[in-house]
PDB file of C-alpha atoms in Angstrom:
ATOM      1  CA  GLU A  28     -13.486  15.187 -25.369  1.00 65.00           C
ATOM      2  CA  THR A  29      -9.758  15.605 -26.047  1.00 69.00           C
ATOM      3  CA  GLY A  30      -8.708  12.088 -24.848  1.00 67.00           C
ATOM      4  CA  GLN A  31      -6.120  13.665 -22.486  1.00 64.00           C
ATOM      5  CA  PRO A  32      -6.165  12.960 -18.712  1.00 57.00           C
ATOM      6  CA  LYS A  33      -7.869  15.450 -16.509  1.00 60.00           C
ATOM      7  CA  ASN A  34      -5.360  15.075 -13.721  1.00 57.00           C
ATOM      8  CA  SER A  35      -1.661  14.502 -13.698  1.00 48.00           C
ATOM      9  CA  THR A  36      -0.262  11.837 -11.325  1.00 49.00           C
ATOM     10  CA  THR A  37       2.802  11.499  -9.104  1.00 44.00           C
ATOM     11  CA  GLY A  38       3.946   8.457 -11.259  1.00 46.00           C
ATOM     12  CA  GLU A  39       6.818  10.303 -12.962  1.00 48.00           C
ATOM     13  CA  SER A  40       8.080  11.572  -9.626  1.00 68.00           C
ATOM     14  CA  PHE A  41       7.999   8.042  -8.152  1.00 76.00           C
ATOM     15  CA  PHE A  42       9.798   6.451 -11.142  1.00 79.00           C
ATOM     16  CA  THR A  43      12.574   9.043 -11.113  1.00 83.00           C
ATOM     17  CA  HIS A  44      12.889   8.589  -7.444  1.00 85.00           C
ATOM     18  CA  ASN A  45      12.879   4.674  -7.781  1.00 88.00           C
ATOM     19  CA  TYR A  46      15.805   4.920 -10.247  1.00 90.00           C
ATOM     20  CA  LYS A  47      17.946   6.747  -7.733  1.00 91.00           C
ATOM     21  CA  LYS A  48      17.123   4.336  -4.941  1.00 93.00           C
ATOM     22  CA  GLY A  49      17.987   1.378  -7.258  1.00 94.00           C
ATOM     23  CA  ILE A  50      21.332   2.792  -8.191  1.00 95.00           C
ATOM     24  CA  GLU A  51      21.971   3.268  -4.497  1.00 95.00           C
ATOM     25  CA  PHE A  52      21.176  -0.350  -3.791  1.00 96.00           C
ATOM     26  CA  ILE A  53      23.408  -1.700  -6.611  1.00 96.00           C
ATOM     27  CA  LYS A  54      26.344   0.192  -5.280  1.00 96.00           C
ATOM     28  CA  LYS A  55      25.661  -1.110  -1.766  1.00 96.00           C
ATOM     29  CA  TYR A  56      24.815  -4.741  -2.682  1.00 96.00           C
ATOM     30  CA  LYS A  57      26.687  -6.489  -5.317  1.00 90.00           C
ATOM     31  CA  ASN A  58      24.180  -9.413  -5.395  1.00 95.00           C
ATOM     32  CA  ILE A  59      20.952  -7.470  -5.871  1.00 98.00           C
ATOM     33  CA  TYR A  60      18.521  -8.081  -8.680  1.00 98.00           C
ATOM     34  CA  PHE A  61      15.418  -6.184  -9.839  1.00 97.00           C
ATOM     35  CA  THR A  62      12.954  -8.399 -11.569  1.00 98.00           C
ATOM     36  CA  THR A  63       9.662  -7.697 -13.333  1.00 96.00           C
ATOM     37  CA  PRO A  64       7.139  -9.189 -15.705  1.00 96.00           C
ATOM     38  CA  ALA A  65       7.451  -6.689 -18.632  1.00 92.00           C
ATOM     39  CA  PHE A  66       7.257  -3.523 -16.497  1.00 90.00           C
ATOM     40  CA  VAL A  67      10.809  -2.230 -17.029  1.00 90.00           C
ATOM     41  CA  GLY A  68       9.470   0.972 -18.270  1.00 81.00           C
ATOM     42  CA  TRP A  69       7.916   1.783 -14.988  1.00 76.00           C
ATOM     43  CA  GLY A  70      11.010   2.767 -12.939  1.00 80.00           C
ATOM     44  CA  LEU A  71      13.620   0.193 -13.992  1.00 92.00           C
ATOM     45  CA  SER A  72      14.553   1.250 -17.488  1.00 91.00           C
ATOM     46  CA  GLY A  73      17.208   3.713 -16.254  1.00 92.00           C
ATOM     47  CA  ILE A  74      18.706   1.078 -13.961  1.00 94.00           C
ATOM     48  CA  GLN A  75      18.764  -1.478 -16.666  1.00 95.00           C
ATOM     49  CA  LYS A  76      20.606   0.908 -19.075  1.00 94.00           C
ATOM     50  CA  GLU A  77      23.417   1.374 -16.538  1.00 94.00           C
ATOM     51  CA  TYR A  78      23.398  -2.058 -14.940  1.00 95.00           C
ATOM     52  CA  PRO A  79      21.809  -4.458 -17.488  1.00 95.00           C
ATOM     53  CA  ASN A  80      22.835  -7.619 -15.520  1.00 96.00           C
ATOM     54  CA  ASN A  81      20.954  -6.469 -12.461  1.00 97.00           C
ATOM     55  CA  VAL A  82      17.523  -6.044 -14.126  1.00 97.00           C
ATOM     56  CA  ILE A  83      15.722  -9.018 -15.479  1.00 97.00           C
ATOM     57  CA  ASP A  84      12.621  -8.734 -17.431  1.00 96.00           C
ATOM     58  CA  THR A  85      10.816 -12.136 -17.610  1.00 96.00           C
ATOM     59  CA  GLY A  86       8.179 -10.933 -20.071  1.00 95.00           C
ATOM     60  CA  ILE A  87       4.389 -10.943 -19.480  1.00 95.00           C
ATOM     61  CA  ASP A  88       4.352 -13.852 -17.163  1.00 96.00           C
ATOM     62  CA  GLU A  89       3.697 -12.868 -13.583  1.00 97.00           C
ATOM     63  CA  GLN A  90       3.550 -16.517 -12.353  1.00 97.00           C
ATOM     64  CA  HIS A  91       6.988 -17.307 -13.724  1.00 98.00           C
ATOM     65  CA  CYS A  92       8.480 -14.005 -12.581  1.00 98.00           C
ATOM     66  CA  VAL A  93       7.629 -14.698  -8.924  1.00 98.00           C
ATOM     67  CA  THR A  94       8.901 -18.269  -9.096  1.00 98.00           C
ATOM     68  CA  PHE A  95      12.164 -17.051 -10.787  1.00 98.00           C
ATOM     69  CA  SER A  96      12.582 -14.249  -8.310  1.00 98.00           C
ATOM     70  CA  SER A  97      12.111 -16.551  -5.371  1.00 98.00           C
ATOM     71  CA  ALA A  98      14.734 -18.870  -6.764  1.00 98.00           C
ATOM     72  CA  LEU A  99      17.204 -15.980  -7.015  1.00 98.00           C
ATOM     73  CA  ALA A 100      16.430 -15.151  -3.314  1.00 98.00           C
ATOM     74  CA  LEU A 101      16.839 -18.779  -2.209  1.00 98.00           C
ATOM     75  CA  ASN A 102      20.331 -18.653  -3.787  1.00 97.00           C
ATOM     76  CA  LYS A 103      21.467 -15.917  -1.333  1.00 96.00           C
ATOM     77  CA  ASN A 104      20.724 -12.991  -3.554  1.00 98.00           C
ATOM     78  CA  LYS A 105      18.792  -9.823  -2.622  1.00 98.00           C
ATOM     79  CA  VAL A 106      15.700  -9.578  -4.799  1.00 98.00           C
ATOM     80  CA  ILE A 107      13.128  -6.774  -5.443  1.00 98.00           C
ATOM     81  CA  CYS A 108      10.308  -8.058  -7.653  1.00 98.00           C
ATOM     82  CA  TYR A 109       8.215  -5.261  -9.252  1.00 96.00           C
ATOM     83  CA  LEU A 110       4.612  -6.236  -9.891  1.00 96.00           C
ATOM     84  CA  SER A 111       1.685  -4.085 -10.910  1.00 94.00           C
ATOM     85  CA  SER A 112      -1.259  -4.493  -8.603  1.00 94.00           C
ATOM     86  CA  ASN A 113      -3.489  -4.830 -11.624  1.00 93.00           C
ATOM     87  CA  PHE A 114      -1.817  -8.076 -12.533  1.00 95.00           C
ATOM     88  CA  LEU A 115      -0.688  -9.398  -9.123  1.00 95.00           C
ATOM     89  CA  PRO A 116      -3.746 -11.754  -8.895  1.00 95.00           C
ATOM     90  CA  ARG A 117      -2.220 -13.831 -11.627  1.00 96.00           C
ATOM     91  CA  SER A 118       0.663 -14.842  -9.435  1.00 97.00           C
ATOM     92  CA  LEU A 119      -1.269 -15.514  -6.184  1.00 97.00           C
ATOM     93  CA  ASP A 120      -0.465 -19.241  -6.172  1.00 97.00           C
ATOM     94  CA  GLN A 121       3.312 -18.494  -6.480  1.00 98.00           C
ATOM     95  CA  ILE A 122       3.038 -15.791  -3.866  1.00 98.00           C
ATOM     96  CA  ILE A 123       1.523 -18.309  -1.532  1.00 98.00           C
ATOM     97  CA  ASP A 124       4.552 -20.602  -2.033  1.00 98.00           C
ATOM     98  CA  VAL A 125       6.859 -17.646  -1.317  1.00 98.00           C
ATOM     99  CA  CYS A 126       5.086 -16.903   2.047  1.00 98.00           C
ATOM    100  CA  LEU A 127       4.872 -20.626   2.857  1.00 98.00           C
ATOM    101  CA  GLN A 128       8.546 -21.042   2.615  1.00 98.00           C
ATOM    102  CA  ARG A 129       9.336 -17.604   4.341  1.00 98.00           C
ATOM    103  CA  ILE A 130      11.539 -16.632   1.370  1.00 98.00           C
ATOM    104  CA  PRO A 131      13.318 -13.382   2.128  1.00 98.00           C
ATOM    105  CA  MET A 132      12.518 -11.092  -0.746  1.00 98.00           C
ATOM    106  CA  VAL A 133      10.775  -7.773  -1.472  1.00 98.00           C
ATOM    107  CA  PHE A 134       7.798  -7.152  -3.628  1.00 98.00           C
ATOM    108  CA  VAL A 135       7.182  -3.596  -4.819  1.00 96.00           C
ATOM    109  CA  ILE A 136       3.536  -3.295  -5.828  1.00 96.00           C
ATOM    110  CA  THR A 137       2.950  -0.452  -8.327  1.00 93.00           C
ATOM    111  CA  PHE A 138      -0.372   1.215  -9.211  1.00 92.00           C
ATOM    112  CA  PRO A 139      -2.004   0.116  -6.005  1.00 94.00           C
ATOM    113  CA  GLY A 140      -5.559   0.825  -4.929  1.00 94.00           C
ATOM    114  CA  ILE A 141      -8.593   2.292  -6.675  1.00 95.00           C
ATOM    115  CA  SER A 142      -7.938   3.588 -10.190  1.00 93.00           C
ATOM    116  CA  ASP A 143      -9.467   5.025 -13.265  1.00 92.00           C
ATOM    117  CA  GLY A 144      -8.728   1.971 -15.268  1.00 90.00           C
ATOM    118  CA  GLY A 145     -12.258   0.538 -15.234  1.00 91.00           C
ATOM    119  CA  PRO A 146     -13.310  -2.793 -13.874  1.00 91.00           C
ATOM    120  CA  THR A 147     -10.414  -4.926 -15.563  1.00 91.00           C
ATOM    121  CA  HIS A 148      -7.507  -2.777 -14.407  1.00 92.00           C
ATOM    122  CA  GLN A 149      -7.824  -2.158 -10.610  1.00 93.00           C
ATOM    123  CA  GLY A 150      -5.354  -2.541  -7.776  1.00 93.00           C
ATOM    124  CA  ILE A 151      -8.111  -3.213  -5.185  1.00 94.00           C
ATOM    125  CA  TYR A 152      -7.481  -7.010  -4.810  1.00 93.00           C
ATOM    126  CA  THR A 153      -4.038  -6.889  -3.105  1.00 93.00           C
ATOM    127  CA  PHE A 154      -5.204  -6.028   0.471  1.00 94.00           C
ATOM    128  CA  PRO A 155      -7.708  -8.881   0.786  1.00 94.00           C
ATOM    129  CA  MET A 156      -5.353 -11.346  -0.906  1.00 95.00           C
ATOM    130  CA  LEU A 157      -2.144 -10.542   0.870  1.00 96.00           C
ATOM    131  CA  ASN A 158      -3.748  -9.940   4.310  1.00 95.00           C
ATOM    132  CA  MET A 159      -4.907 -13.632   4.427  1.00 95.00           C
ATOM    133  CA  LEU A 160      -1.371 -14.943   3.910  1.00 97.00           C
ATOM    134  CA  PRO A 161       0.720 -16.000   6.937  1.00 97.00           C
ATOM    135  CA  ASN A 162       4.281 -14.523   6.967  1.00 98.00           C
ATOM    136  CA  ALA A 163       3.332 -11.676   4.651  1.00 97.00           C
ATOM    137  CA  GLN A 164       4.587  -8.149   5.723  1.00 97.00           C
ATOM    138  CA  ILE A 165       2.363  -5.592   4.093  1.00 97.00           C
ATOM    139  CA  VAL A 166       3.493  -1.899   3.949  1.00 97.00           C
ATOM    140  CA  HIS A 167       1.885   1.200   2.381  1.00 96.00           C
ATOM    141  CA  PRO A 168       3.910   4.367   2.947  1.00 94.00           C
ATOM    142  CA  CYS A 169       2.184   7.773   2.361  1.00 93.00           C
ATOM    143  CA  ASN A 170       5.275   9.455   0.997  1.00 92.00           C
ATOM    144  CA  LEU A 171       8.517   8.745  -0.933  1.00 92.00           C
ATOM    145  CA  LYS A 172      10.737   9.273   2.174  1.00 91.00           C
ATOM    146  CA  ASP A 173       8.868   6.588   4.069  1.00 93.00           C
ATOM    147  CA  TYR A 174       9.001   4.362   0.961  1.00 94.00           C
ATOM    148  CA  ASP A 175      12.840   4.574   1.007  1.00 93.00           C
ATOM    149  CA  LYS A 176      12.980   3.703   4.756  1.00 94.00           C
ATOM    150  CA  TRP A 177      10.757   0.634   4.278  1.00 95.00           C
ATOM    151  CA  LEU A 178      12.872  -0.551   1.379  1.00 96.00           C
ATOM    152  CA  ASP A 179      15.935  -0.307   3.529  1.00 96.00           C
ATOM    153  CA  ILE A 180      14.190  -2.242   6.315  1.00 96.00           C
ATOM    154  CA  ALA A 181      12.859  -4.924   3.949  1.00 97.00           C
ATOM    155  CA  ILE A 182      16.016  -5.600   1.979  1.00 97.00           C
ATOM    156  CA  GLU A 183      17.917  -6.191   5.126  1.00 96.00           C
ATOM    157  CA  SER A 184      15.267  -8.497   6.726  1.00 96.00           C
ATOM    158  CA  ASN A 185      14.832 -12.271   6.424  1.00 96.00           C
ATOM    159  CA  LYS A 186      11.126 -11.832   5.737  1.00 98.00           C
ATOM    160  CA  THR A 187       8.741 -11.501   2.771  1.00 98.00           C
ATOM    161  CA  TYR A 188       7.781  -7.916   2.262  1.00 98.00           C
ATOM    162  CA  PHE A 189       5.028  -6.401   0.087  1.00 98.00           C
ATOM    163  CA  ILE A 190       5.583  -2.660  -0.263  1.00 97.00           C
ATOM    164  CA  GLN A 191       2.969  -0.637  -2.097  1.00 96.00           C
ATOM    165  CA  THR A 192       4.146   2.468  -3.818  1.00 93.00           C
ATOM    166  CA  PRO A 193       2.715   5.862  -2.696  1.00 93.00           C
ATOM    167  CA  ASP A 194       0.484   7.655  -5.141  1.00 91.00           C
ATOM    168  CA  GLU A 195       0.472  10.405  -2.547  1.00 91.00           C
ATOM    169  CA  ASN A 196       3.417  12.404  -1.029  1.00 90.00           C
ATOM    170  CA  VAL A 197       1.995  13.436   2.263  1.00 91.00           C
ATOM    171  CA  HIS A 198       4.469  14.697   4.859  1.00 88.00           C
ATOM    172  CA  TYR A 199       4.277  14.741   8.558  1.00 87.00           C
ATOM    173  CA  SER A 200       6.525  15.568  11.557  1.00 76.00           C
ATOM    174  CA  GLY A 201       7.881  12.772  13.733  1.00 69.00           C
ATOM    175  CA  GLU A 202       9.744   9.531  13.446  1.00 70.00           C
ATOM    176  CA  LEU A 203       8.633   6.383  11.696  1.00 65.00           C
ATOM    177  CA  GLU A 204       6.835   4.355  14.330  1.00 68.00           C
ATOM    178  CA  LYS A 205       4.377   1.384  14.469  1.00 80.00           C
ATOM    179  CA  ILE A 206       1.369   3.958  14.660  1.00 91.00           C
ATOM    180  CA  ILE A 207       1.860   7.647  13.976  1.00 92.00           C
ATOM    181  CA  LYS A 208      -0.577  10.322  15.032  1.00 93.00           C
ATOM    182  CA  ILE A 209      -0.978  12.755  12.223  1.00 94.00           C
ATOM    183  CA  LYS A 210      -3.626  14.859  13.855  1.00 94.00           C
ATOM    184  CA  THR A 211      -4.809  14.842  17.456  1.00 93.00           C
ATOM    185  CA  GLY A 212      -8.470  14.608  18.482  1.00 95.00           C
ATOM    186  CA  ASN A 213     -10.976  12.988  20.942  1.00 95.00           C
ATOM    187  CA  LYS A 214     -14.191  12.919  19.014  1.00 96.00           C
ATOM    188  CA  LEU A 215     -13.353  10.387  16.328  1.00 97.00           C
ATOM    189  CA  THR A 216     -10.422   8.358  14.943  1.00 97.00           C
ATOM    190  CA  ILE A 217      -9.894   8.257  11.194  1.00 98.00           C
ATOM    191  CA  LEU A 218      -7.748   5.628   9.847  1.00 98.00           C
ATOM    192  CA  PRO A 219      -6.859   5.665   6.097  1.00 97.00           C
ATOM    193  CA  ILE A 220      -5.633   2.490   4.447  1.00 97.00           C
ATOM    194  CA  GLY A 221      -3.702   2.997   1.157  1.00 95.00           C
ATOM    195  CA  ASN A 222      -3.682   6.161  -0.871  1.00 95.00           C
ATOM    196  CA  LEU A 223      -6.272   7.998   1.152  1.00 96.00           C
ATOM    197  CA  MET A 224      -4.237   9.893   3.734  1.00 96.00           C
ATOM    198  CA  GLY A 225      -4.880  13.210   1.963  1.00 95.00           C
ATOM    199  CA  LYS A 226      -8.606  12.639   2.197  1.00 96.00           C
ATOM    200  CA  ALA A 227      -8.394  11.744   5.835  1.00 97.00           C
ATOM    201  CA  ILE A 228      -6.467  14.906   6.707  1.00 96.00           C
ATOM    202  CA  LYS A 229      -8.943  16.991   4.647  1.00 95.00           C
ATOM    203  CA  THR A 230     -11.788  15.602   6.568  1.00 96.00           C
ATOM    204  CA  ALA A 231     -10.219  16.226   9.870  1.00 96.00           C
ATOM    205  CA  ASP A 232      -9.490  19.794   8.953  1.00 95.00           C
ATOM    206  CA  LYS A 233     -13.129  20.446   8.510  1.00 96.00           C
ATOM    207  CA  ILE A 234     -14.228  18.911  11.853  1.00 94.00           C
ATOM    208  CA  PHE A 235     -12.787  20.030  15.201  1.00 91.00           C
ATOM    209  CA  ASP A 236     -11.142  17.475  17.498  1.00 94.00           C
ATOM    210  CA  VAL A 237     -10.700  14.583  15.034  1.00 96.00           C
ATOM    211  CA  GLU A 238      -7.782  12.240  15.206  1.00 96.00           C
ATOM    212  CA  VAL A 239      -6.015  10.852  12.149  1.00 97.00           C
ATOM    213  CA  LEU A 240      -3.643   7.901  12.434  1.00 96.00           C
ATOM    214  CA  TYR A 241      -1.022   6.624   9.983  1.00 96.00           C
ATOM    215  CA  ILE A 242      -0.157   2.894   9.993  1.00 95.00           C
ATOM    216  CA  PRO A 243       2.443   2.203   7.265  1.00 94.00           C
ATOM    217  CA  LYS A 244       2.839  -1.434   8.266  1.00 95.00           C
ATOM    218  CA  LEU A 245      -0.542  -2.977   7.819  1.00 95.00           C
ATOM    219  CA  LYS A 246       0.488  -6.510   8.615  1.00 95.00           C
ATOM    220  CA  PRO A 247       1.431  -7.587  11.203  1.00 95.00           C
ATOM    221  CA  LEU A 248      -0.515  -4.758  12.842  1.00 93.00           C
ATOM    222  CA  ASN A 249       0.109  -3.773  16.413  1.00 91.00           C
ATOM    223  CA  ILE A 250      -3.634  -4.148  17.340  1.00 94.00           C
ATOM    224  CA  ASN A 251      -3.134  -3.504  21.086  1.00 93.00           C
ATOM    225  CA  LEU A 252      -1.489  -0.133  20.321  1.00 92.00           C
ATOM    226  CA  LEU A 253      -4.374   0.767  17.957  1.00 94.00           C
ATOM    227  CA  LYS A 254      -6.764  -0.266  20.681  1.00 95.00           C
ATOM    228  CA  GLU A 255      -5.344   2.380  22.957  1.00 92.00           C
ATOM    229  CA  PHE A 256      -6.154   5.078  20.394  1.00 93.00           C
ATOM    230  CA  VAL A 257      -9.591   3.811  19.677  1.00 95.00           C
ATOM    231  CA  ILE A 258     -10.708   3.196  23.270  1.00 94.00           C
ATOM    232  CA  LYS A 259     -10.120   6.878  23.829  1.00 93.00           C
ATOM    233  CA  THR A 260     -12.514   8.107  21.020  1.00 95.00           C
ATOM    234  CA  LYS A 261     -14.690   4.979  20.906  1.00 95.00           C
ATOM    235  CA  LYS A 262     -15.437   5.853  17.311  1.00 97.00           C
ATOM    236  CA  LEU A 263     -13.490   4.780  14.269  1.00 98.00           C
ATOM    237  CA  LEU A 264     -13.845   5.587  10.640  1.00 98.00           C
ATOM    238  CA  ILE A 265     -11.764   3.464   8.283  1.00 98.00           C
ATOM    239  CA  ILE A 266     -11.371   4.624   4.609  1.00 98.00           C
ATOM    240  CA  GLU A 267      -9.912   1.823   2.590  1.00 97.00           C
ATOM    241  CA  ASP A 268      -8.249   1.926  -0.848  1.00 96.00           C
ATOM    242  CA  GLY A 269      -9.786  -1.297  -1.942  1.00 94.00           C
ATOM    243  CA  PHE A 270     -12.480  -3.831  -1.303  1.00 94.00           C
ATOM    244  CA  THR A 271     -14.150  -3.506   2.040  1.00 94.00           C
ATOM    245  CA  GLN A 272     -15.373  -7.114   1.740  1.00 91.00           C
ATOM    246  CA  SER A 273     -12.554  -9.231   3.461  1.00 91.00           C
ATOM    247  CA  GLY A 274     -10.325  -6.131   3.477  1.00 94.00           C
ATOM    248  CA  ILE A 275      -7.857  -4.932   6.106  1.00 96.00           C
ATOM    249  CA  GLY A 276     -10.567  -2.749   7.664  1.00 96.00           C
ATOM    250  CA  GLN A 277     -12.779  -5.727   8.411  1.00 96.00           C
ATOM    251  CA  SER A 278      -9.807  -7.598   9.790  1.00 96.00           C
ATOM    252  CA  ILE A 279      -8.961  -4.592  12.139  1.00 96.00           C
ATOM    253  CA  ILE A 280     -12.533  -4.356  13.497  1.00 96.00           C
ATOM    254  CA  THR A 281     -12.528  -8.150  14.120  1.00 95.00           C
ATOM    255  CA  GLN A 282      -9.175  -7.958  16.021  1.00 95.00           C
ATOM    256  CA  LEU A 283     -10.252  -4.888  18.048  1.00 95.00           C
ATOM    257  CA  ASN A 284     -13.250  -6.814  19.320  1.00 90.00           C
ATOM    258  CA  LEU A 285     -14.681  -3.760  21.166  1.00 91.00           C
ATOM    259  CA  LYS A 286     -18.328  -4.145  21.957  1.00 88.00           C
ATOM    260  CA  ASP A 287     -18.961  -0.459  22.462  1.00 92.00           C
ATOM    261  CA  LEU A 288     -16.971   0.691  19.457  1.00 95.00           C
ATOM    262  CA  LYS A 289     -19.060   2.655  16.902  1.00 96.00           C
ATOM    263  CA  TYR A 290     -17.389   2.308  13.461  1.00 97.00           C
ATOM    264  CA  LYS A 291     -17.773   2.634   9.698  1.00 97.00           C
ATOM    265  CA  ILE A 292     -15.616   1.304   6.808  1.00 98.00           C
ATOM    266  CA  ILE A 293     -15.798   3.064   3.536  1.00 97.00           C
ATOM    267  CA  GLY A 294     -14.221   1.566   0.470  1.00 96.00           C
ATOM    268  CA  VAL A 295     -15.075  -0.398  -2.769  1.00 96.00           C
ATOM    269  CA  PRO A 296     -18.391  -2.141  -2.090  1.00 95.00           C
ATOM    270  CA  ASP A 297     -19.188  -5.644  -3.198  1.00 93.00           C
ATOM    271  CA  ARG A 298     -19.240  -4.844  -6.905  1.00 93.00           C
ATOM    272  CA  PHE A 299     -16.589  -3.965  -9.574  1.00 94.00           C
ATOM    273  CA  PRO A 300     -15.790  -0.301  -9.983  1.00 93.00           C
ATOM    274  CA  ILE A 301     -17.241   1.760 -12.918  1.00 93.00           C
ATOM    275  CA  GLN A 302     -15.203   3.073 -15.802  1.00 92.00           C
ATOM    276  CA  GLY A 303     -14.459   6.812 -15.274  1.00 92.00           C
ATOM    277  CA  SER A 304     -12.099   9.390 -13.827  1.00 92.00           C
ATOM    278  CA  LEU A 305     -10.546   8.740 -10.402  1.00 94.00           C
ATOM    279  CA  ASN A 306     -12.916  11.155  -8.824  1.00 94.00           C
ATOM    280  CA  GLU A 307     -15.929   9.495 -10.422  1.00 95.00           C
ATOM    281  CA  VAL A 308     -14.765   6.182  -9.159  1.00 95.00           C
ATOM    282  CA  TYR A 309     -14.260   7.593  -5.759  1.00 96.00           C
ATOM    283  CA  ASP A 310     -17.686   9.052  -5.831  1.00 96.00           C
ATOM    284  CA  GLU A 311     -19.232   5.820  -6.856  1.00 95.00           C
ATOM    285  CA  CYS A 312     -17.454   3.984  -4.019  1.00 95.00           C
ATOM    286  CA  GLY A 313     -18.587   6.488  -1.365  1.00 96.00           C
ATOM    287  CA  LEU A 314     -15.127   8.015  -1.050  1.00 97.00           C
ATOM    288  CA  SER A 315     -15.824  11.500  -2.240  1.00 97.00           C
ATOM    289  CA  ASP A 316     -14.707  14.179   0.175  1.00 96.00           C
ATOM    290  CA  GLU A 317     -18.394  15.181   0.731  1.00 97.00           C
ATOM    291  CA  ASN A 318     -19.423  11.627   1.656  1.00 98.00           C
ATOM    292  CA  ILE A 319     -16.454  11.050   3.909  1.00 97.00           C
ATOM    293  CA  LEU A 320     -17.176  14.208   5.779  1.00 98.00           C
ATOM    294  CA  LYS A 321     -20.951  13.217   6.141  1.00 97.00           C
ATOM    295  CA  VAL A 322     -20.005   9.839   7.459  1.00 97.00           C
ATOM    296  CA  ALA A 323     -17.520  11.206   9.864  1.00 97.00           C
ATOM    297  CA  SER A 324     -20.007  13.816  11.123  1.00 97.00           C
ATOM    298  CA  ASP A 325     -22.763  11.210  11.532  1.00 97.00           C
ATOM    299  CA  LEU A 326     -20.346   9.000  13.519  1.00 96.00           C
ATOM    300  CA  ILE A 327     -19.547  11.836  15.907  1.00 96.00           C
ATOM    301  CA  SER A 328     -23.249  12.553  16.422  1.00 94.00           C
ATOM    302  CA  LEU A 329     -24.057   9.019  17.501  1.00 88.00           C
TER     303      LEU A 329
END
C-alpha cells in the first residue's frame, strides 16, 4: 500500500564492509583493479572516490566487462569483477572463455539466489550455469567474516573464483574447513546451498537430532567427505537457493551415488518465480519454514 519494502536487507552492511575490504586490498596490492558493468554504486563508489584509477566502470555491458577484466588479469594484474547475479547470464560466453583459459581472477556475484524482483530479476541461474563449467571455483559464504577469508584465498590463487555475497550473516564456532558441521544429529542431514543457512538451522532447532552442514566451497566439492556424513544418517535434505533442475543439489545426489539414500531437494521448481515479497516467493517455491519442516519430518519418518 505504501510502496515501501516490508523487510530491510543486509545490503548496506555488506557494501560498507566491502568498501573496507577493498581499501585493504589496494594498500596491500598496487596492481589490483575492481571492475563492474555499471554497478559502482553497489559497494565500489567509496573505493572509486579515494582511488579512482583502481575502479573501472565499463558501463552496462557485462560481456565486455568480463573480457576487459580477463585481459587485465592476463597482464599480471589482480582483478575482482563485480557482477549482479541478475545479469550474469548475459556474460556466460565470456565466462566460459575465462574458465577455458584458467585465467586467475575473482568474480564477486552480488544479489545471488531467490529474490523479490519478479521473473526478470532473479539470481537463480548462477548455480546451474557455473556448476557445469570446468575450472570454476564456486563459493558461497554464510557470513561476512567467511566472505573476507575467501576473498583472501581467491586473490592469492591462480584459479578462477566465483564468490557469491552473503545475504545472511550466520555465525558459527570452528575454523573454516571443507565441510563444517553447524549442528550435530543422526536422524537427518540438512544441507543448505546459498542464502538458506538460517532456514536450515531453524528447522533443525525444531526437530531433535538433526544435522546441519555448511559447505562454503560448492565446487569443487569434497564428495567423499560429504558421503561420510550422509552414510551415517542415510537421509539428506538439500534446500537450494536457485533452480533445482540442473542445480548443485542434483549434482551432489548424482556424485554421492548411494542406493539406500533417501533424499529430497527443495528449491525453485521448473518455472519462473512469481512477483511478490521474498517470503511469498519462498512459499511459492516450497521454501517456507513450514514446508521445510514438513519435508524434513517426512524424511525422518521414512
